[in-house]
Short mmCIF file of C-alpha atoms in Angstrom, two decimals:
data_model
loop_
_atom_site.label_atom_id
_atom_site.label_comp_id
_atom_site.label_asym_id
_atom_site.label_seq_id
_atom_site.Cartn_x
_atom_site.Cartn_y
_atom_site.Cartn_z
CA MET A 1 75.56 106.56 -140.22
CA VAL A 2 72.22 106.86 -138.45
CA ASP A 3 71.94 109.18 -135.43
CA VAL A 4 70.80 106.53 -132.94
CA GLU A 5 69.86 109.04 -130.24
CA SER A 6 67.22 110.55 -132.50
CA PHE A 7 66.37 107.35 -134.39
CA ILE A 8 65.28 105.35 -131.34
CA PRO A 9 62.54 107.71 -130.05
CA GLU A 10 61.38 108.33 -133.63
CA ALA A 11 61.19 104.58 -134.34
CA LYS A 12 59.30 103.91 -131.12
CA ALA A 13 56.85 106.69 -131.92
CA GLU A 14 56.38 105.27 -135.42
CA ILE A 15 55.69 101.80 -134.01
CA ALA A 16 53.25 103.10 -131.40
CA GLU A 17 51.38 105.14 -134.00
CA ALA A 18 51.18 102.24 -136.48
CA ILE A 19 49.90 99.77 -133.89
CA GLY A 20 47.70 102.20 -131.99
CA ALA A 21 45.52 100.45 -129.42
CA ASP A 22 45.76 97.11 -131.26
CA GLU A 23 47.76 94.01 -130.45
CA ALA A 24 50.80 93.04 -132.53
CA VAL A 25 53.13 90.09 -133.03
CA ILE A 26 56.79 90.34 -133.96
CA ALA A 27 58.86 87.81 -135.83
CA LEU A 28 61.79 87.16 -133.47
CA SER A 29 64.60 84.98 -134.87
CA GLY A 30 67.35 85.88 -132.41
CA GLY A 31 69.45 87.68 -135.01
CA VAL A 32 70.48 91.29 -134.49
CA ASP A 33 67.80 92.68 -136.86
CA SER A 34 64.73 91.01 -135.39
CA SER A 35 66.05 91.28 -131.83
CA THR A 36 66.60 95.02 -132.18
CA ALA A 37 63.16 95.47 -133.75
CA ALA A 38 61.65 93.46 -130.88
CA ALA A 39 63.41 95.60 -128.27
CA LEU A 40 62.20 98.79 -129.96
CA ALA A 41 58.63 97.52 -130.28
CA TYR A 42 58.54 96.18 -126.73
CA GLU A 43 59.63 99.57 -125.37
CA ALA A 44 57.08 101.28 -127.63
CA VAL A 45 53.94 99.24 -126.88
CA GLY A 46 54.84 96.85 -124.03
CA ASP A 47 52.35 94.07 -123.44
CA GLN A 48 50.52 94.86 -126.67
CA LEU A 49 53.40 93.02 -128.36
CA THR A 50 53.71 89.23 -128.56
CA PRO A 51 57.21 88.18 -129.69
CA VAL A 52 57.07 84.93 -131.66
CA TYR A 53 60.11 82.73 -132.15
CA VAL A 54 59.40 79.97 -134.66
CA ASP A 55 61.66 76.94 -134.31
CA THR A 56 61.73 75.91 -137.95
CA GLY A 57 64.19 73.06 -137.49
CA LEU A 58 66.50 75.10 -139.75
CA MET A 59 68.24 76.94 -136.93
CA ARG A 60 71.76 76.89 -135.53
CA LYS A 61 72.83 74.53 -132.77
CA GLY A 62 71.35 75.56 -129.40
CA GLU A 63 69.42 78.48 -130.93
CA THR A 64 66.07 77.82 -129.26
CA ASP A 65 67.53 77.52 -125.76
CA GLN A 66 69.50 80.72 -126.26
CA ILE A 67 66.39 82.61 -127.40
CA ARG A 68 64.45 81.39 -124.37
CA GLU A 69 67.22 82.57 -122.03
CA THR A 70 67.97 85.91 -123.72
CA PHE A 71 64.38 87.10 -124.03
CA ASP A 72 62.90 85.67 -120.84
CA TYR A 73 62.18 89.26 -119.68
CA MET A 74 59.45 89.44 -122.33
CA ASP A 75 56.58 87.75 -120.53
CA SER A 76 54.56 87.29 -123.71
CA LEU A 77 57.31 85.44 -125.63
CA ARG A 78 55.94 82.52 -127.63
CA ILE A 79 58.19 79.67 -128.83
CA VAL A 80 56.50 77.69 -131.59
CA ASP A 81 57.73 74.21 -132.52
CA ALA A 82 57.11 74.10 -136.27
CA LYS A 83 59.95 71.82 -137.39
CA ASP A 84 57.72 69.15 -138.93
CA ARG A 85 55.59 71.68 -140.80
CA PHE A 86 58.58 73.41 -142.38
CA LEU A 87 60.21 70.15 -143.41
CA ASP A 88 56.93 69.00 -144.93
CA GLU A 89 56.74 72.21 -146.99
CA LEU A 90 60.34 71.79 -148.15
CA ALA A 91 60.06 68.10 -149.07
CA GLY A 92 61.05 67.63 -152.70
CA VAL A 93 61.86 71.33 -153.23
CA THR A 94 65.24 71.90 -154.89
CA ASP A 95 64.97 75.35 -156.50
CA PRO A 96 66.49 78.11 -154.28
CA GLU A 97 63.69 80.62 -154.94
CA GLU A 98 61.00 78.02 -154.32
CA LYS A 99 62.66 77.22 -151.00
CA ARG A 100 62.62 80.87 -149.95
CA HIS A 101 58.99 81.33 -150.95
CA ALA A 102 57.93 78.10 -149.18
CA ILE A 103 59.69 79.22 -146.00
CA GLY A 104 58.34 82.78 -146.23
CA GLU A 105 54.78 81.55 -146.61
CA GLN A 106 55.04 79.05 -143.75
CA PHE A 107 56.48 81.75 -141.49
CA ILE A 108 53.49 83.96 -142.20
CA ARG A 109 51.05 81.12 -141.52
CA GLU A 110 52.74 80.49 -138.15
CA PHE A 111 52.54 84.18 -137.22
CA GLU A 112 48.92 84.35 -138.34
CA GLU A 113 48.01 81.44 -136.08
CA VAL A 114 49.52 83.11 -133.01
CA ALA A 115 48.00 86.45 -134.05
CA GLU A 116 44.56 84.87 -134.11
CA GLU A 117 45.08 83.49 -130.60
CA VAL A 118 46.10 86.88 -129.18
CA ASP A 119 43.81 88.93 -131.45
CA ALA A 120 46.72 90.80 -133.07
CA ASP A 121 46.21 92.93 -136.18
CA HIS A 122 49.79 93.93 -136.96
CA LEU A 123 53.05 92.11 -137.75
CA VAL A 124 56.36 93.77 -136.83
CA GLN A 125 59.47 92.69 -138.75
CA GLY A 126 63.19 93.43 -138.55
CA THR A 127 63.50 94.08 -142.28
CA ILE A 128 66.56 96.22 -143.15
CA TYR A 129 67.59 98.12 -146.27
CA PRO A 130 69.77 95.39 -147.92
CA ASP A 131 66.83 92.95 -147.60
CA ARG A 132 64.68 95.28 -149.67
CA ILE A 133 67.37 96.10 -152.24
CA GLU A 134 68.27 92.45 -152.92
CA SER A 135 64.63 91.38 -153.16
CA GLU A 136 63.62 94.29 -155.38
CA GLY A 137 66.70 93.75 -157.54
CA THR A 138 65.91 90.02 -157.89
CA ILE A 139 69.28 88.98 -156.45
CA LYS A 140 67.28 86.79 -154.10
CA SER A 141 63.92 86.82 -152.35
CA HIS A 142 64.29 87.48 -148.64
CA HIS A 143 61.75 85.43 -146.71
CA ASN A 144 60.45 88.61 -145.08
CA VAL A 145 60.23 90.66 -148.31
CA GLY A 146 60.09 88.98 -151.71
CA GLY A 147 59.37 85.63 -150.10
CA LEU A 148 56.10 86.78 -148.54
CA PRO A 149 52.90 85.21 -149.90
CA GLU A 150 50.26 87.29 -151.70
CA ARG A 151 47.64 86.62 -149.00
CA ILE A 152 48.58 87.98 -145.58
CA ASP A 153 45.96 88.20 -142.84
CA PHE A 154 47.34 91.30 -141.11
CA ASP A 155 46.00 94.85 -141.26
CA GLY A 156 49.55 96.14 -141.47
CA ILE A 157 53.24 95.19 -141.46
CA VAL A 158 55.48 97.48 -139.40
CA GLU A 159 59.17 97.68 -140.37
CA PRO A 160 60.86 100.34 -138.22
CA MET A 161 64.40 99.62 -139.52
CA ALA A 162 63.65 99.27 -143.24
CA ASP A 163 66.07 102.12 -144.11
CA LEU A 164 69.01 100.95 -141.97
CA TYR A 165 72.11 98.96 -142.89
CA LYS A 166 73.41 96.13 -140.69
CA ASP A 167 76.14 98.22 -139.02
CA GLU A 168 73.54 100.89 -138.18
CA VAL A 169 71.27 98.25 -136.63
CA ARG A 170 74.18 97.17 -134.44
CA GLU A 171 74.60 100.77 -133.26
CA VAL A 172 70.91 100.88 -132.33
CA ALA A 173 71.21 97.54 -130.52
CA ARG A 174 74.15 98.82 -128.47
CA GLU A 175 72.27 102.00 -127.58
CA LEU A 176 69.36 99.82 -126.40
CA ASP A 177 71.82 97.90 -124.16
CA LEU A 178 71.14 94.57 -125.84
CA GLU A 179 73.58 91.84 -124.84
CA ALA A 180 76.73 91.56 -126.95
CA ILE A 181 75.67 88.05 -127.95
CA ILE A 182 72.89 89.82 -129.89
CA SER A 183 74.37 93.17 -130.93
CA GLU A 184 77.66 91.69 -132.17
CA ARG A 185 76.29 88.45 -133.55
CA MET A 186 77.18 87.61 -137.14
CA PRO A 187 74.29 87.53 -139.62
CA PHE A 188 72.25 84.37 -140.05
CA PRO A 189 69.79 84.01 -142.93
CA GLY A 190 66.06 84.12 -142.22
CA PRO A 191 65.50 80.84 -144.11
CA GLY A 192 68.17 79.36 -141.86
CA LEU A 193 70.23 76.34 -142.85
CA ALA A 194 67.90 75.69 -145.79
CA VAL A 195 69.96 78.13 -147.87
CA ARG A 196 73.18 76.43 -146.76
CA ILE A 197 72.04 73.17 -148.32
CA ILE A 198 72.19 72.71 -152.08
CA GLY A 199 69.14 70.84 -153.31
CA GLU A 200 66.43 69.26 -151.19
CA VAL A 201 66.47 69.91 -147.45
CA THR A 202 66.52 66.68 -145.44
CA GLU A 203 67.03 65.92 -141.76
CA GLU A 204 70.37 64.26 -142.55
CA LYS A 205 71.69 67.30 -144.44
CA LEU A 206 70.40 69.62 -141.72
CA GLU A 207 72.29 67.73 -139.03
CA VAL A 208 75.49 67.88 -141.08
CA ALA A 209 75.03 71.61 -141.76
CA ARG A 210 74.15 72.39 -138.13
CA GLU A 211 77.22 70.67 -136.69
CA ALA A 212 79.56 72.01 -139.39
CA ASN A 213 78.34 75.59 -138.84
CA HIS A 214 78.93 75.19 -135.12
CA VAL A 215 82.54 74.13 -135.79
CA VAL A 216 83.15 76.99 -138.21
CA GLU A 217 81.76 79.65 -135.88
CA GLU A 218 83.91 78.33 -133.01
CA GLU A 219 87.13 78.01 -135.00
CA LEU A 220 86.89 81.33 -136.86
CA GLU A 221 85.80 83.51 -133.94
CA GLU A 222 89.33 84.90 -133.57
CA TYR A 223 89.21 86.19 -137.17
CA ASP A 224 86.14 88.31 -136.34
CA PRO A 225 84.43 87.64 -139.70
CA TRP A 226 81.41 89.62 -140.80
CA GLN A 227 79.90 86.23 -141.60
CA ALA A 228 81.27 82.69 -141.45
CA LEU A 229 79.37 79.57 -142.42
CA ALA A 230 79.40 76.00 -143.66
CA ALA A 231 77.22 74.69 -146.48
CA VAL A 232 76.40 71.18 -147.65
CA ILE A 233 76.99 71.40 -151.41
CA GLY A 234 76.85 67.83 -152.68
CA LYS A 235 78.50 64.43 -152.43
CA ALA A 236 81.91 63.06 -153.39
CA THR A 237 84.01 59.98 -152.76
CA GLY A 238 86.29 59.72 -149.78
CA VAL A 239 88.04 57.21 -147.52
CA LYS A 240 87.01 56.49 -143.93
CA GLY A 241 89.15 53.87 -142.26
CA ASP A 242 89.76 51.19 -144.89
CA ASN A 243 86.50 51.88 -146.70
CA ARG A 244 85.64 53.96 -149.73
CA VAL A 245 82.63 56.19 -148.94
CA HIS A 246 80.35 58.50 -150.90
CA GLY A 247 79.88 61.29 -148.41
CA TRP A 248 78.86 64.91 -148.13
CA VAL A 249 81.02 67.81 -149.30
CA VAL A 250 81.01 70.76 -146.90
CA ALA A 251 82.06 74.21 -148.13
CA VAL A 252 83.43 76.65 -145.55
CA ARG A 253 83.03 80.38 -146.19
CA SER A 254 84.24 83.40 -144.21
CA VAL A 255 83.90 86.98 -145.42
CA GLU A 256 84.60 90.57 -144.45
CA SER A 257 81.97 93.20 -145.21
CA ARG A 258 80.39 96.42 -144.00
CA ASP A 259 76.78 95.88 -144.95
CA GLY A 260 76.55 92.58 -146.85
CA MET A 261 76.02 94.29 -150.19
CA THR A 262 79.60 93.39 -151.14
CA ALA A 263 82.05 91.11 -149.36
CA ARG A 264 85.60 89.81 -149.58
CA ALA A 265 86.63 86.26 -148.74
CA GLN A 266 88.92 86.18 -145.72
CA GLU A 267 92.44 84.79 -145.84
CA ILE A 268 92.49 81.99 -143.27
CA ASP A 269 95.76 80.34 -142.28
CA TRP A 270 96.38 76.75 -143.34
CA GLU A 271 96.59 75.40 -139.78
CA THR A 272 93.14 76.74 -138.95
CA LEU A 273 91.63 75.36 -142.17
CA GLN A 274 93.14 71.95 -141.45
CA ARG A 275 91.74 72.02 -137.92
CA ILE A 276 88.29 72.85 -139.29
CA GLN A 277 88.34 70.04 -141.85
CA SER A 278 89.64 67.60 -139.26
CA ARG A 279 86.84 68.43 -136.84
CA ILE A 280 84.07 68.41 -139.45
CA THR A 281 85.11 65.12 -141.06
CA GLY A 282 86.05 63.55 -137.73
CA GLU A 283 82.84 64.48 -135.91
CA ASN A 284 80.53 63.39 -138.74
CA GLU A 285 81.08 60.05 -140.46
CA SER A 286 78.94 61.06 -143.44
CA VAL A 287 81.22 63.96 -144.48
CA ALA A 288 83.83 62.97 -147.07
CA ARG A 289 85.61 66.27 -147.67
CA VAL A 290 85.77 69.96 -146.77
CA VAL A 291 86.59 72.81 -149.17
CA TYR A 292 87.21 76.54 -148.60
CA ASP A 293 85.38 79.13 -150.71
CA VAL A 294 87.65 82.00 -151.87
CA THR A 295 85.03 83.84 -154.00
CA HIS A 296 84.19 87.46 -153.27
CA LYS A 297 80.73 89.07 -153.56
CA PRO A 298 80.29 89.78 -156.40
CA PRO A 299 80.39 87.50 -158.34
CA ALA A 300 79.18 85.12 -155.60
CA THR A 301 76.54 85.80 -152.97
CA ILE A 302 77.51 85.25 -149.33
CA GLU A 303 75.02 82.43 -148.80
CA TYR A 304 74.80 79.50 -151.20
CA GLU A 305 71.13 79.78 -152.11
#
């Protein structure tokens, strides 16, 4: 486990040295990794840093409002509405790796645009050790590692937490006095709901995934999962009222883990699972059925794509 009392001043010194007298932007998603990196960088270089939250349209329910409220103390915070641009880039894309690369490239283009406006030369990211290992090992391309495009218009990328695991990042976040809603938040993928949708990403699937994830996070909070999610995995027949329908299949997943490198599916009681399926199918007419994923990692990954 990292010694946070020594890590924090060392990380801030590393950030300050890397950025120097230049301006920098940081990719702020609201997750514990990017939020902790933003807090470190903001303490290190202050107003030289422009935090950039990109609303991709692939985010959780209420995410943008929460970001605005949580980080309002950072005067230079930029919230970029890029929903249409991301959906345009994902139109017709069905391959999981192509999705991740399309999202990674569009993220960089958004950051580059803000960087040009504020004359920033450096990009700070909340990359952590499992991101690097999974990308280098070809398990999957993380949007901020293997998903980055070849052309990047930054003099340097600063990754102060690249050697930390998720639980170590949480310890740093707590030491920095970040709100519990950040430090204890369950992981959420950088590509967002796009990797919780099998096949092409559409506005209809996104709405189903967004609402279903909201239900799952609410209903499974008492189980304290390392990560809990809902994914739209296809279509199947069902019955709504007196009518036969061909609606979406939503898979629910909840796992226990230490660092995300391995994970075990949680045992959820039948009453809770029934309540989840009742809410998801009842609150969305286009959902025909709900299933529960009992697969560990390995052989499965935690996310679906």
